[in-house]
Amino acid sequence: MTSLAGNAALTQNHFELFSLPISFTVDRQQLSANFRALQQSVHPDRYANASAQEKRLSVQRAAQINEAHQVLKSPQRRARYIIELQGVVFDDQANPVMEPMFLMQQMELREALADVKSKADPESELDKILAALKTAKKDILDKLAEQLNTPATADLDKASLLMHELQFLDKLQSESEVIEEELMDSL
């Protein structure tokens, strides 16, 4: 049985835990392989005859592994985590000064979303909005990758602003999905 004391401390960052470099771009196959190996190392069956302390450490370690995996497999959560690792406190409630072009895009998408139900083919209009949101989110994720693949040289203010933009788009996507459900229910 592998000793939990031999494993790295519970204070490792998520990238260290998974033996990955701190970077926005993550090798998904390596992440999955490391996740499986880490899960096996702390599986409760391995600690069935262990002391109460080792069992407790196993449960804590399993929770840490699961949380780290959730963060690292999500581009948005991974970006936020990298920013926070660099010492920036990310405030979800902050109202940063957004780029005028981004704000215009938001207004146009919101207006289109508000008018979607009155269109002759609302499903088609909503599909266009969802496609525009998908494209905008991909663009932001690409910009985040540029900023955060080498966190030591990243413009963290820019990366934080991009995260806020992504939050705006996520909110708009959620609103779009609610309208999509309403349209489906009305059929």
PDB file of C-alpha atoms in Angstrom:
ATOM      1  CA  MET A   1       0.000   0.000   0.000  1.00  0.00           C
ATOM      2  CA  THR A   2       1.295   3.439  -0.898  1.00  0.00           C
ATOM      3  CA  SER A   3       1.722   5.649   2.125  1.00  0.00           C
ATOM      4  CA  LEU A   4      -0.100   8.957   2.045  1.00  0.00           C
ATOM      5  CA  ALA A   5       2.895  10.490   3.765  1.00  0.00           C
ATOM      6  CA  GLY A   6       4.882   9.600   0.643  1.00  0.00           C
ATOM      7  CA  ASN A   7       2.466  11.556  -1.521  1.00  0.00           C
ATOM      8  CA  ALA A   8       2.949  15.275  -1.988  1.00  0.00           C
ATOM      9  CA  ALA A   9       1.445  17.525   0.652  1.00  0.00           C
ATOM     10  CA  LEU A  10      -2.151  18.665   0.495  1.00  0.00           C
ATOM     11  CA  THR A  11      -0.800  22.159  -0.143  1.00  0.00           C
ATOM     12  CA  GLN A  12       0.373  21.496  -3.702  1.00  0.00           C
ATOM     13  CA  ASN A  13      -1.171  23.613  -6.409  1.00  0.00           C
ATOM     14  CA  HIS A  14      -3.334  21.770  -8.921  1.00  0.00           C
ATOM     15  CA  PHE A  15      -0.670  21.735 -11.619  1.00  0.00           C
ATOM     16  CA  GLU A  16       1.959  20.311  -9.257  1.00  0.00           C
ATOM     17  CA  LEU A  17      -0.506  17.692  -8.061  1.00  0.00           C
ATOM     18  CA  PHE A  18      -1.011  16.504 -11.639  1.00  0.00           C
ATOM     19  CA  SER A  19       2.677  16.896 -12.584  1.00  0.00           C
ATOM     20  CA  LEU A  20       1.786  19.432 -15.268  1.00  0.00           C
ATOM     21  CA  PRO A  21       3.443  22.747 -16.096  1.00  0.00           C
ATOM     22  CA  ILE A  22       1.517  25.865 -15.092  1.00  0.00           C
ATOM     23  CA  SER A  23       0.032  26.790 -18.450  1.00  0.00           C
ATOM     24  CA  PHE A  24      -3.379  27.558 -19.895  1.00  0.00           C
ATOM     25  CA  THR A  25      -2.878  24.877 -22.533  1.00  0.00           C
ATOM     26  CA  VAL A  26      -3.160  21.478 -20.872  1.00  0.00           C
ATOM     27  CA  ASP A  27      -2.499  18.068 -22.408  1.00  0.00           C
ATOM     28  CA  ARG A  28      -5.963  16.591 -21.837  1.00  0.00           C
ATOM     29  CA  GLN A  29      -4.772  13.003 -22.287  1.00  0.00           C
ATOM     30  CA  GLN A  30      -2.006  13.496 -19.731  1.00  0.00           C
ATOM     31  CA  LEU A  31      -4.477  15.178 -17.385  1.00  0.00           C
ATOM     32  CA  SER A  32      -6.839  12.192 -17.651  1.00  0.00           C
ATOM     33  CA  ALA A  33      -4.057   9.638 -17.230  1.00  0.00           C
ATOM     34  CA  ASN A  34      -2.659  11.445 -14.181  1.00  0.00           C
ATOM     35  CA  PHE A  35      -6.173  11.777 -12.745  1.00  0.00           C
ATOM     36  CA  ARG A  36      -6.763   8.027 -12.988  1.00  0.00           C
ATOM     37  CA  ALA A  37      -3.377   7.268 -11.408  1.00  0.00           C
ATOM     38  CA  LEU A  38      -3.963   9.725  -8.571  1.00  0.00           C
ATOM     39  CA  GLN A  39      -7.462   8.367  -7.942  1.00  0.00           C
ATOM     40  CA  GLN A  40      -6.095   4.840  -7.728  1.00  0.00           C
ATOM     41  CA  SER A  41      -3.405   5.921  -5.266  1.00  0.00           C
ATOM     42  CA  VAL A  42      -6.002   7.157  -2.761  1.00  0.00           C
ATOM     43  CA  HIS A  43      -8.836   4.729  -3.495  1.00  0.00           C
ATOM     44  CA  PRO A  44     -10.633   3.707  -0.264  1.00  0.00           C
ATOM     45  CA  ASP A  45      -9.983   0.005  -0.963  1.00  0.00           C
ATOM     46  CA  ARG A  46      -6.252   0.681  -0.607  1.00  0.00           C
ATOM     47  CA  TYR A  47      -6.873   2.010   2.899  1.00  0.00           C
ATOM     48  CA  ALA A  48      -9.479  -0.471   4.146  1.00  0.00           C
ATOM     49  CA  ASN A  49      -7.113  -1.748   6.853  1.00  0.00           C
ATOM     50  CA  ALA A  50      -5.389   1.578   7.474  1.00  0.00           C
ATOM     51  CA  SER A  51      -5.528   3.738  10.565  1.00  0.00           C
ATOM     52  CA  ALA A  52      -8.315   6.279  10.994  1.00  0.00           C
ATOM     53  CA  GLN A  53      -5.827   9.062  10.250  1.00  0.00           C
ATOM     54  CA  GLU A  54      -4.707   7.439   6.977  1.00  0.00           C
ATOM     55  CA  LYS A  55      -8.338   6.922   5.964  1.00  0.00           C
ATOM     56  CA  ARG A  56      -9.077  10.586   6.695  1.00  0.00           C
ATOM     57  CA  LEU A  57      -6.017  11.694   4.717  1.00  0.00           C
ATOM     58  CA  SER A  58      -7.095   9.447   1.856  1.00  0.00           C
ATOM     59  CA  VAL A  59     -10.528  11.091   1.757  1.00  0.00           C
ATOM     60  CA  GLN A  60      -8.981  14.578   1.918  1.00  0.00           C
ATOM     61  CA  ARG A  61      -6.531  13.722  -0.834  1.00  0.00           C
ATOM     62  CA  ALA A  62      -9.315  12.268  -3.017  1.00  0.00           C
ATOM     63  CA  ALA A  63     -11.333  15.475  -2.581  1.00  0.00           C
ATOM     64  CA  GLN A  64      -8.277  17.560  -3.504  1.00  0.00           C
ATOM     65  CA  ILE A  65      -7.654  15.426  -6.599  1.00  0.00           C
ATOM     66  CA  ASN A  66     -11.280  15.691  -7.726  1.00  0.00           C
ATOM     67  CA  GLU A  67     -11.386  19.475  -7.227  1.00  0.00           C
ATOM     68  CA  ALA A  68      -8.064  19.954  -9.022  1.00  0.00           C
ATOM     69  CA  HIS A  69      -9.282  17.829 -11.926  1.00  0.00           C
ATOM     70  CA  GLN A  70     -12.487  19.859 -12.242  1.00  0.00           C
ATOM     71  CA  VAL A  71     -10.483  23.092 -12.323  1.00  0.00           C
ATOM     72  CA  LEU A  72      -7.840  21.897 -14.776  1.00  0.00           C
ATOM     73  CA  LYS A  73     -10.268  20.365 -17.269  1.00  0.00           C
ATOM     74  CA  SER A  74     -12.347  23.569 -17.519  1.00  0.00           C
ATOM     75  CA  PRO A  75     -10.625  26.283 -19.578  1.00  0.00           C
ATOM     76  CA  GLN A  76     -12.449  29.043 -17.731  1.00  0.00           C
ATOM     77  CA  ARG A  77     -11.757  27.701 -14.246  1.00  0.00           C
ATOM     78  CA  ARG A  78      -8.163  26.904 -15.241  1.00  0.00           C
ATOM     79  CA  ALA A  79      -7.600  30.488 -16.444  1.00  0.00           C
ATOM     80  CA  ARG A  80      -8.983  31.938 -13.238  1.00  0.00           C
ATOM     81  CA  TYR A  81      -6.842  29.548 -11.192  1.00  0.00           C
ATOM     82  CA  ILE A  82      -3.664  30.555 -13.041  1.00  0.00           C
ATOM     83  CA  ILE A  83      -4.465  34.238 -12.507  1.00  0.00           C
ATOM     84  CA  GLU A  84      -5.010  33.603  -8.797  1.00  0.00           C
ATOM     85  CA  LEU A  85      -1.766  31.583  -8.569  1.00  0.00           C
ATOM     86  CA  GLN A  86       0.023  34.729  -9.713  1.00  0.00           C
ATOM     87  CA  GLY A  87      -1.340  36.578  -6.684  1.00  0.00           C
ATOM     88  CA  VAL A  88      -4.254  38.384  -8.320  1.00  0.00           C
ATOM     89  CA  VAL A  89      -7.469  38.308  -6.325  1.00  0.00           C
ATOM     90  CA  PHE A  90     -10.205  37.837  -8.909  1.00  0.00           C
ATOM     91  CA  ASP A  91     -13.395  39.683  -7.953  1.00  0.00           C
ATOM     92  CA  ASP A  92     -16.518  38.351  -9.677  1.00  0.00           C
ATOM     93  CA  GLN A  93     -18.463  41.434  -8.588  1.00  0.00           C
ATOM     94  CA  ALA A  94     -15.983  43.968  -9.940  1.00  0.00           C
ATOM     95  CA  ASN A  95     -17.070  46.173 -12.812  1.00  0.00           C
ATOM     96  CA  PRO A  96     -13.915  46.587 -14.860  1.00  0.00           C
ATOM     97  CA  VAL A  97     -13.689  49.073 -17.688  1.00  0.00           C
ATOM     98  CA  MET A  98     -14.537  47.018 -20.761  1.00  0.00           C
ATOM     99  CA  GLU A  99     -13.350  47.587 -24.296  1.00  0.00           C
ATOM    100  CA  PRO A 100     -15.932  49.686 -26.226  1.00  0.00           C
ATOM    101  CA  MET A 101     -15.982  47.143 -29.054  1.00  0.00           C
ATOM    102  CA  PHE A 102     -16.831  44.340 -26.621  1.00  0.00           C
ATOM    103  CA  LEU A 103     -19.589  46.437 -25.039  1.00  0.00           C
ATOM    104  CA  MET A 104     -21.084  47.153 -28.469  1.00  0.00           C
ATOM    105  CA  GLN A 105     -21.053  43.444 -29.293  1.00  0.00           C
ATOM    106  CA  GLN A 106     -22.804  42.746 -25.975  1.00  0.00           C
ATOM    107  CA  MET A 107     -25.484  45.342 -26.646  1.00  0.00           C
ATOM    108  CA  GLU A 108     -26.117  43.982 -30.138  1.00  0.00           C
ATOM    109  CA  LEU A 109     -26.388  40.409 -28.872  1.00  0.00           C
ATOM    110  CA  ARG A 110     -28.696  41.468 -26.028  1.00  0.00           C
ATOM    111  CA  GLU A 111     -30.946  43.381 -28.433  1.00  0.00           C
ATOM    112  CA  ALA A 112     -31.059  40.411 -30.798  1.00  0.00           C
ATOM    113  CA  LEU A 113     -31.890  38.119 -27.879  1.00  0.00           C
ATOM    114  CA  ALA A 114     -34.651  40.439 -26.658  1.00  0.00           C
ATOM    115  CA  ASP A 115     -36.206  40.422 -30.149  1.00  0.00           C
ATOM    116  CA  VAL A 116     -35.790  36.721 -30.894  1.00  0.00           C
ATOM    117  CA  LYS A 117     -39.327  35.660 -29.890  1.00  0.00           C
ATOM    118  CA  SER A 118     -40.896  38.214 -32.229  1.00  0.00           C
ATOM    119  CA  LYS A 119     -39.011  36.921 -35.282  1.00  0.00           C
ATOM    120  CA  ALA A 120     -40.691  34.781 -37.948  1.00  0.00           C
ATOM    121  CA  ASP A 121     -38.204  31.968 -37.270  1.00  0.00           C
ATOM    122  CA  PRO A 122     -37.104  32.446 -33.650  1.00  0.00           C
ATOM    123  CA  GLU A 123     -35.211  29.134 -33.506  1.00  0.00           C
ATOM    124  CA  SER A 124     -33.030  30.141 -36.435  1.00  0.00           C
ATOM    125  CA  GLU A 125     -32.382  33.577 -34.927  1.00  0.00           C
ATOM    126  CA  LEU A 126     -31.472  32.013 -31.606  1.00  0.00           C
ATOM    127  CA  ASP A 127     -29.102  29.591 -33.358  1.00  0.00           C
ATOM    128  CA  LYS A 128     -27.331  32.606 -34.882  1.00  0.00           C
ATOM    129  CA  ILE A 129     -26.969  34.212 -31.463  1.00  0.00           C
ATOM    130  CA  LEU A 130     -25.652  30.996 -29.918  1.00  0.00           C
ATOM    131  CA  ALA A 131     -23.166  30.623 -32.783  1.00  0.00           C
ATOM    132  CA  ALA A 132     -21.980  34.208 -32.274  1.00  0.00           C
ATOM    133  CA  LEU A 133     -21.562  33.533 -28.552  1.00  0.00           C
ATOM    134  CA  LYS A 134     -19.600  30.362 -29.252  1.00  0.00           C
ATOM    135  CA  THR A 135     -17.275  32.245 -31.607  1.00  0.00           C
ATOM    136  CA  ALA A 136     -16.809  35.119 -29.149  1.00  0.00           C
ATOM    137  CA  LYS A 137     -16.026  32.705 -26.303  1.00  0.00           C
ATOM    138  CA  LYS A 138     -13.499  30.845 -28.456  1.00  0.00           C
ATOM    139  CA  ASP A 139     -11.804  34.136 -29.336  1.00  0.00           C
ATOM    140  CA  ILE A 140     -11.519  35.058 -25.662  1.00  0.00           C
ATOM    141  CA  LEU A 141     -10.201  31.609 -24.731  1.00  0.00           C
ATOM    142  CA  ASP A 142      -7.584  31.935 -27.494  1.00  0.00           C
ATOM    143  CA  LYS A 143      -6.537  35.320 -26.077  1.00  0.00           C
ATOM    144  CA  LEU A 144      -6.388  33.830 -22.588  1.00  0.00           C
ATOM    145  CA  ALA A 145      -4.136  31.068 -23.913  1.00  0.00           C
ATOM    146  CA  GLU A 146      -1.801  33.708 -25.352  1.00  0.00           C
ATOM    147  CA  GLN A 147      -1.701  35.475 -21.989  1.00  0.00           C
ATOM    148  CA  LEU A 148      -1.523  32.491 -19.657  1.00  0.00           C
ATOM    149  CA  ASN A 149       0.632  29.884 -21.381  1.00  0.00           C
ATOM    150  CA  THR A 150       3.602  31.568 -19.713  1.00  0.00           C
ATOM    151  CA  PRO A 151       2.071  33.020 -16.538  1.00  0.00           C
ATOM    152  CA  ALA A 152       5.318  34.590 -15.342  1.00  0.00           C
ATOM    153  CA  THR A 153       5.220  37.023 -18.288  1.00  0.00           C
ATOM    154  CA  ALA A 154       1.440  37.346 -18.570  1.00  0.00           C
ATOM    155  CA  ASP A 155      -0.403  40.650 -18.545  1.00  0.00           C
ATOM    156  CA  LEU A 156      -2.589  39.669 -15.604  1.00  0.00           C
ATOM    157  CA  ASP A 157      -4.742  42.791 -15.861  1.00  0.00           C
ATOM    158  CA  LYS A 158      -5.548  41.868 -19.464  1.00  0.00           C
ATOM    159  CA  ALA A 159      -6.177  38.239 -18.494  1.00  0.00           C
ATOM    160  CA  SER A 160      -8.511  39.344 -15.685  1.00  0.00           C
ATOM    161  CA  LEU A 161     -10.397  41.600 -18.083  1.00  0.00           C
ATOM    162  CA  LEU A 162     -10.762  38.685 -20.505  1.00  0.00           C
ATOM    163  CA  MET A 163     -12.167  36.578 -17.657  1.00  0.00           C
ATOM    164  CA  HIS A 164     -14.774  39.270 -16.962  1.00  0.00           C
ATOM    165  CA  GLU A 165     -15.672  39.331 -20.656  1.00  0.00           C
ATOM    166  CA  LEU A 166     -16.076  35.563 -20.552  1.00  0.00           C
ATOM    167  CA  GLN A 167     -18.419  35.931 -17.584  1.00  0.00           C
ATOM    168  CA  PHE A 168     -20.554  38.382 -19.566  1.00  0.00           C
ATOM    169  CA  LEU A 169     -20.758  35.916 -22.436  1.00  0.00           C
ATOM    170  CA  ASP A 170     -21.593  33.030 -20.097  1.00  0.00           C
ATOM    171  CA  LYS A 171     -24.454  35.028 -18.606  1.00  0.00           C
ATOM    172  CA  LEU A 172     -25.752  35.864 -22.063  1.00  0.00           C
ATOM    173  CA  GLN A 173     -25.468  32.215 -23.078  1.00  0.00           C
ATOM    174  CA  SER A 174     -27.461  31.166 -20.007  1.00  0.00           C
ATOM    175  CA  GLU A 175     -30.162  33.683 -20.898  1.00  0.00           C
ATOM    176  CA  SER A 176     -30.170  32.342 -24.465  1.00  0.00           C
ATOM    177  CA  GLU A 177     -30.596  28.798 -23.202  1.00  0.00           C
ATOM    178  CA  VAL A 178     -33.583  29.855 -21.080  1.00  0.00           C
ATOM    179  CA  ILE A 179     -35.208  31.374 -24.164  1.00  0.00           C
ATOM    180  CA  GLU A 180     -34.366  28.223 -26.118  1.00  0.00           C
ATOM    181  CA  GLU A 181     -36.196  26.129 -23.495  1.00  0.00           C
ATOM    182  CA  GLU A 182     -39.177  28.489 -23.618  1.00  0.00           C
ATOM    183  CA  LEU A 183     -39.308  28.159 -27.402  1.00  0.00           C
ATOM    184  CA  MET A 184     -39.140  24.373 -27.146  1.00  0.00           C
ATOM    185  CA  ASP A 185     -41.938  24.352 -24.551  1.00  0.00           C
ATOM    186  CA  SER A 186     -44.159  26.455 -26.805  1.00  0.00           C
ATOM    187  CA  LEU A 187     -43.987  23.936 -29.666  1.00  0.00           C
TER     188      LEU A 187
END
